């Protein structure tokens, strides 16, 4: 409905610009909840290792992405509805914080909103529903900490089991054992212990991908792989016991910042003066590098052809125009210092590596800096398939596995997967909620019902009858079997801990928080004011940002 004009005494009062649309009360909530439900339904079929379906997403340029990763699906989708955008932002925050559980968070948020609609239809005020959801969330996190099992963060086998569980729902599930071990090994090298806490900075684990071979040819390089070639054919392609100069400075003559004019009386002045002087400066740079013992030079900037010639004559390998992020990883892996002035470089600034070698990987050449004595940064070289899309999905899957390992280093506690965690939390919340006074009890019970939606989807995608599966799970959990869940591979209800289907506690608690925050955010909105779309600059563009519709929301 439009509220741009209001009548008073027969005189129209214009409040909003012509063409603006205003939706209030129940209609606004219904619109927002419907949008959230649609996003939730899109992702629900991607949940679970067996029935987890992939989505094909085609953008405005015709580029295709095929993925089952919730974060990637939401990132590639171009949604219009403001409430749907809110849900996507929450999912992105979940992905940035813990790197996993985005699909579960969105599906749970959608279900919470769907069930809240039933309460709204019974004239229960949104504030009461919100209070009920908040109390249920706090109690759920309390119970989660009670049922979580501590693990040893230094036990690589336990870390690999959880990483495998993360990979089992991806396209790379066939090689999950191998990839999980590589992820754990890489993390063990990059992790740092500060006091009693572990800190894993994923910036120090580089993912490099190249088409060809299979996923099981993926390698862990204890050093850095550069997608570059040696700059001069006369340079060595293999250097053993490398002393590496890592530069953020050009091996070139810098051009003056201002325009200059020089008068010359003969061609010899150009050749014998300027060009020779340039050559001498570049030679002095190379002599300095030779003097301090460098036999490999890697720089973020350029290398002049004359400098390349002198470096090749001295038997020094050189790589140029390396990304800043790779330069930093190189320094971390080799123990080098990043030098910004060649004149000031000292022998102690050099990094060390057992081997620096140019190799052909697939159809392209790459430089491997490996066998570093104490690498704090490593590279995972992903291989697999002839299609870029398979390799892209493998990269996303490996990032998820690394995030899960990082979560375990942050908080070394695990909970049973396969819907067992959600069923146990739902059972405990239902028992606790029935004792609450007032209408908040209804919202708390709906929260428990929403949690049971996760094992319901898992049962459905595994080919089980969801009603029978939930009945069986309730029976087992009531009998005290808190780790009974859906074994999607065998299609039965089983003990999740015994079959090693476990998840990090941090991911699960963050899922609950993200889902509840998203649901509350959308439930609070009771008024949507959408400005009229302008015609200038193309259809669907607003005056402010040039895309989508400009809207304001009034909260209670």
XYZ file of N, CA and C in Angstrom, residues 2-135:
402
model
N 0.358 2.335 -0.510
C 1.125 3.582 -0.563
C 0.626 4.531 0.514
N 1.575 5.151 1.234
C 1.203 6.117 2.272
C 1.802 7.476 1.958
N 1.937 7.775 0.695
C 2.533 9.045 0.315
C 1.588 10.208 0.506
N 0.248 9.947 0.512
C -0.728 11.026 0.629
C -1.651 10.728 1.800
N -1.889 11.712 2.660
C -2.825 11.561 3.755
C -3.857 12.686 3.679
N -5.108 12.308 3.890
C -6.200 13.286 3.801
C -6.492 13.870 5.180
N -6.663 15.194 5.227
C -7.098 15.846 6.469
C -7.932 17.054 6.065
N -9.200 16.964 6.401
C -10.098 18.058 6.054
C -10.222 18.252 4.555
N -10.071 17.182 3.817
C -10.217 17.249 2.365
C -9.005 17.792 1.642
N -7.937 18.165 2.399
C -6.728 18.705 1.766
C -5.641 17.624 1.803
N -5.104 17.243 0.634
C -4.060 16.206 0.642
C -2.749 16.743 1.231
N -2.121 15.919 2.097
C -0.822 16.272 2.685
C 0.230 15.312 2.152
N 1.160 15.826 1.379
C 2.208 14.978 0.811
C 3.325 14.799 1.835
N 3.622 13.533 2.188
C 4.672 13.226 3.153
C 5.873 12.607 2.450
N 5.591 11.638 1.598
C 6.663 10.952 0.875
C 6.685 11.411 -0.574
N 7.836 11.264 -1.196
C 7.976 11.618 -2.598
C 7.031 10.766 -3.447
N 6.554 11.337 -4.530
C 5.630 10.626 -5.396
C 6.261 9.337 -5.916
N 5.502 8.258 -5.848
C 5.999 6.963 -6.309
C 6.590 6.107 -5.201
N 6.784 6.695 -3.998
C 7.313 5.919 -2.874
C 6.281 4.905 -2.401
N 6.764 3.775 -1.911
C 5.882 2.727 -1.410
C 6.145 2.500 0.069
N 5.061 2.358 0.817
C 5.199 2.085 2.255
C 4.395 0.846 2.610
N 5.040 -0.077 3.300
C 4.368 -1.288 3.765
C 4.524 -1.338 5.277
N 3.411 -1.562 5.992
C 3.474 -1.492 7.461
C 2.920 -2.755 8.096
N 3.270 -2.899 9.408
C 2.680 -3.930 10.249
C 2.853 -5.349 9.740
N 1.750 -6.099 9.766
C 1.775 -7.520 9.410
C 2.233 -7.737 7.968
N 1.845 -6.836 7.076
C 2.238 -6.987 5.670
C 3.760 -6.884 5.513
N 4.359 -5.946 6.240
C 5.816 -5.777 6.167
C 6.524 -7.025 6.691
N 6.055 -7.540 7.823
C 6.674 -8.736 8.399
C 6.514 -9.936 7.472
N 5.304 -10.069 6.915
C 5.035 -11.209 6.028
C 5.959 -11.172 4.811
N 6.163 -9.983 4.273
C 7.050 -9.820 3.115
C 8.486 -10.197 3.467
N 8.961 -9.731 4.616
C 10.334 -10.018 5.037
C 10.542 -11.495 5.340
N 9.553 -12.087 6.047
C 9.662 -13.502 6.402
C 9.632 -14.368 5.150
N 8.791 -14.001 4.193
C 8.724 -14.759 2.939
C 10.082 -14.727 2.215
N 10.720 -13.565 2.174
C 12.030 -13.439 1.508
C 13.075 -14.318 2.191
N 13.069 -14.305 3.536
C 14.028 -15.121 4.289
C 13.777 -16.607 4.064
N 12.504 -16.992 4.002
C 12.155 -18.405 3.771
C 12.649 -18.876 2.408
N 12.537 -18.014 1.408
C 12.985 -18.377 0.051
C 14.491 -18.642 0.042
N 15.266 -17.738 0.674
C 16.723 -17.927 0.746
C 17.048 -19.215 1.490
N 16.328 -19.451 2.597
C 16.548 -20.658 3.406
C 16.252 -21.920 2.601
N 15.167 -21.908 1.836
C 14.793 -23.087 1.036
C 15.815 -23.372 -0.058
N 16.369 -22.298 -0.644
C 17.386 -22.484 -1.691
C 18.581 -23.260 -1.131
N 19.000 -22.898 0.096
C 20.191 -23.518 0.683
C 19.928 -24.869 1.323
N 18.678 -25.130 1.718
C 18.400 -26.341 2.509
C 18.795 -27.628 1.788
N 18.654 -27.655 0.455
C 19.004 -28.882 -0.273
C 20.517 -29.075 -0.375
N 21.297 -28.050 -0.024
C 22.766 -28.179 -0.059
C 23.318 -28.670 1.276
N 22.441 -28.950 2.230
C 22.881 -29.362 3.571
C 23.081 -30.871 3.617
N 24.232 -31.268 4.116
C 24.458 -32.705 4.308
C 25.400 -33.308 3.291
N 26.146 -34.346 3.716
C 27.178 -34.931 2.857
C 26.655 -35.828 1.743
N 25.465 -36.405 1.914
C 24.996 -37.333 0.883
C 24.056 -36.662 -0.098
N 23.023 -36.053 0.436
C 22.054 -35.419 -0.454
C 22.374 -33.974 -0.740
N 23.514 -33.507 -0.234
C 23.853 -32.100 -0.435
C 24.012 -31.780 -1.915
N 23.032 -31.102 -2.471
C 23.042 -30.798 -3.896
C 23.865 -29.534 -4.172
N 24.400 -29.448 -5.382
C 25.132 -28.249 -5.805
C 24.196 -27.302 -6.544
N 24.588 -26.042 -6.601
C 23.815 -25.034 -7.340
C 24.662 -24.517 -8.508
N 23.983 -24.245 -9.615
C 24.663 -23.603 -10.744
C 24.216 -22.151 -10.781
N 25.174 -21.244 -10.616
C 24.864 -19.820 -10.557
C 25.509 -19.111 -11.754
N 24.704 -18.385 -12.488
C 25.187 -17.689 -13.684
C 25.019 -16.191 -13.454
N 26.127 -15.452 -13.526
C 26.039 -14.010 -13.261
C 25.677 -13.235 -14.530
N 25.617 -11.906 -14.398
C 25.174 -11.055 -15.511
C 26.103 -11.134 -16.718
N 27.359 -11.557 -16.495
C 28.317 -11.670 -17.603
C 28.335 -13.068 -18.216
N 27.501 -13.964 -17.666
C 27.448 -15.321 -18.195
C 28.446 -16.276 -17.564
N 29.221 -15.804 -16.555
C 30.170 -16.684 -15.866
C 29.415 -17.660 -14.973
N 29.840 -18.912 -14.996
C 29.130 -19.972 -14.271
C 29.928 -20.383 -13.040
N 29.230 -20.514 -11.907
C 29.825 -21.061 -10.681
C 28.988 -22.258 -10.261
N 29.648 -23.391 -10.028
C 28.944 -24.587 -9.541
C 29.490 -24.889 -8.156
N 28.627 -24.834 -7.153
C 29.093 -25.019 -5.773
C 27.970 -25.498 -4.861
N 28.377 -26.152 -3.795
C 27.435 -26.542 -2.746
C 27.746 -25.814 -1.448
N 28.716 -24.904 -1.512
C 29.138 -24.145 -0.340
C 28.173 -22.984 -0.107
N 27.560 -22.962 1.077
C 26.537 -21.959 1.376
C 27.032 -20.537 1.189
N 28.249 -20.259 1.675
C 28.801 -18.895 1.573
C 28.992 -18.497 0.110
N 29.483 -19.447 -0.701
C 29.719 -19.149 -2.120
C 28.406 -18.931 -2.866
N 27.381 -19.720 -2.525
C 26.066 -19.582 -3.174
C 25.504 -18.185 -2.900
N 25.544 -17.788 -1.636
C 24.987 -16.481 -1.254
C 25.793 -15.330 -1.846
N 27.099 -15.531 -1.960
C 27.959 -14.487 -2.523
C 27.643 -14.252 -3.997
N 27.357 -15.325 -4.715
C 27.126 -15.220 -6.163
C 25.687 -14.826 -6.509
N 24.753 -15.039 -5.580
C 23.351 -14.706 -5.861
C 23.147 -13.194 -5.866
N 22.378 -12.726 -6.816
C 22.070 -11.289 -6.876
C 20.616 -11.108 -6.439
N 20.431 -10.822 -5.159
C 19.073 -10.709 -4.614
C 18.642 -9.250 -4.582
N 17.341 -9.051 -4.625
C 16.778 -7.700 -4.663
C 16.150 -7.302 -3.335
N 15.507 -8.268 -2.661
C 14.737 -7.936 -1.453
C 15.658 -7.552 -0.293
N 15.374 -6.427 0.393
C 16.254 -5.971 1.484
C 16.404 -6.982 2.614
N 15.320 -7.697 2.965
C 15.395 -8.682 4.060
C 16.288 -9.855 3.668
N 16.213 -10.262 2.401
C 17.083 -11.333 1.914
C 18.544 -10.897 1.979
N 18.782 -9.617 1.670
C 20.146 -9.081 1.752
C 20.663 -9.109 3.196
N 19.766 -8.821 4.155
C 20.158 -8.871 5.573
C 20.621 -10.273 5.951
N 19.880 -11.273 5.489
C 20.203 -12.665 5.796
C 21.553 -13.052 5.186
N 21.807 -12.563 3.995
C 23.078 -12.854 3.320
C 24.240 -12.202 4.065
N 24.027 -10.989 4.578
C 25.078 -10.312 5.350
C 25.417 -11.100 6.610
N 24.393 -11.645 7.265
C 24.617 -12.456 8.470
C 25.430 -13.703 8.119
N 25.097 -14.326 6.984
C 25.822 -15.527 6.545
C 27.283 -15.197 6.240
N 27.512 -14.027 5.643
C 28.889 -13.611 5.335
C 29.685 -13.410 6.629
N 29.018 -12.849 7.638
C 29.686 -12.643 8.933
C 30.049 -13.983 9.558
N 29.145 -14.966 9.446
C 29.403 -16.322 9.943
C 30.624 -16.916 9.241
N 30.689 -16.735 7.931
C 31.787 -17.293 7.140
C 33.112 -16.623 7.504
N 33.078 -15.309 7.703
C 34.309 -14.577 8.037
C 34.824 -14.947 9.423
N 33.905 -15.194 10.360
C 34.300 -15.451 11.745
C 34.788 -16.879 11.956
N 34.014 -17.868 11.498
C 34.397 -19.269 11.757
C 34.600 -20.087 10.488
N 34.201 -19.558 9.320
C 34.507 -20.213 8.054
C 33.676 -21.414 7.694
N 32.711 -21.801 8.531
C 31.881 -22.966 8.241
C 30.512 -22.752 8.877
N 29.541 -23.556 8.474
C 28.211 -23.487 9.093
C 27.301 -22.427 8.508
N 27.662 -21.831 7.367
C 26.816 -20.777 6.785
C 25.470 -21.329 6.328
N 25.489 -22.504 5.694
C 24.231 -23.114 5.233
C 23.313 -23.375 6.414
N 23.856 -23.977 7.471
C 23.056 -24.293 8.661
C 22.484 -23.020 9.282
N 23.303 -21.963 9.359
C 22.858 -20.710 9.977
C 21.671 -20.114 9.218
N 21.743 -20.100 7.887
C 20.665 -19.511 7.076
C 19.416 -20.373 7.141
N 19.583 -21.699 7.065
C 18.435 -22.612 7.136
C 17.738 -22.482 8.491
N 18.523 -22.394 9.558
C 17.947 -22.259 10.902
C 17.236 -20.913 11.061
N 17.839 -19.846 10.551
C 17.206 -18.518 10.624
C 15.880 -18.519 9.877
N 15.869 -19.123 8.694
C 14.628 -19.214 7.909
C 13.542 -19.969 8.636
N 13.934 -21.057 9.303
C 12.953 -21.864 10.044
C 12.439 -21.112 11.280
N 13.316 -20.392 11.961
C 12.890 -19.595 13.123
C 11.853 -18.552 12.709
N 12.069 -17.925 11.568
C 11.129 -16.913 11.078
C 9.813 -17.550 10.628
N 9.921 -18.716 10.000
C 8.710 -19.423 9.551
C 7.819 -19.784 10.740
N 8.448 -20.263 11.823
C 7.680 -20.646 13.006
C 7.179 -19.417 13.766
N 7.947 -18.333 13.705
C 7.488 -17.106 14.379
C 6.227 -16.565 13.708
N 6.093 -16.836 12.413
C 4.901 -16.389 11.688
C 3.640 -17.038 12.266
N 3.763 -18.298 12.690
C 2.626 -18.993 13.306
C 2.220 -18.302 14.602
N 3.222 -17.858 15.378
C 2.929 -17.159 16.636
C 2.331 -15.776 16.368
N 2.839 -15.106 15.330
C 2.291 -13.791 14.966
C 0.825 -13.910 14.551
N 0.484 -15.005 13.865
C -0.908 -15.234 13.452
C -1.827 -15.455 14.651
N -1.248 -15.845 15.796
C -2.021 -16.040 17.035
C -2.016 -14.775 17.886
N -1.606 -13.644 17.245
C -1.593 -12.325 17.902
C -0.620 -12.237 19.075
N 0.483 -12.971 18.983
C 1.547 -12.833 19.982
C 2.500 -11.756 19.478
N 2.803 -10.798 20.324
C 3.587 -9.633 19.907
C 5.026 -10.044 19.568
N 5.620 -9.414 18.524
C 6.999 -9.749 18.149
C 8.004 -9.612 19.288
N 7.793 -8.649 20.175
C 8.729 -8.449 21.290
C 8.784 -9.682 22.189
N 7.631 -10.312 22.403
C 7.576 -11.526 23.234
C 8.315 -12.667 22.540
N 8.123 -12.771 21.218
C 8.816 -13.824 20.453
C 10.329 -13.601 20.522
N 10.745 -12.343 20.361
C 12.175 -12.002 20.392
C 12.781 -12.340 21.748
N 12.094 -11.986 22.830
C 12.590 -12.300 24.182
C 12.715 -13.808 24.381
N 11.725 -14.553 23.878
C 11.756 -16.018 23.980
C 12.936 -16.609 23.224
N 13.181 -16.107 22.013
C 14.299 -16.598 21.212
C 15.641 -16.297 21.878
N 15.742 -15.082 22.482
C 17.003 -14.705 23.145
C 17.297 -15.617 24.331
N 16.242 -15.867 25.141
C 16.426 -16.746 26.309
C 16.800 -18.157 25.874
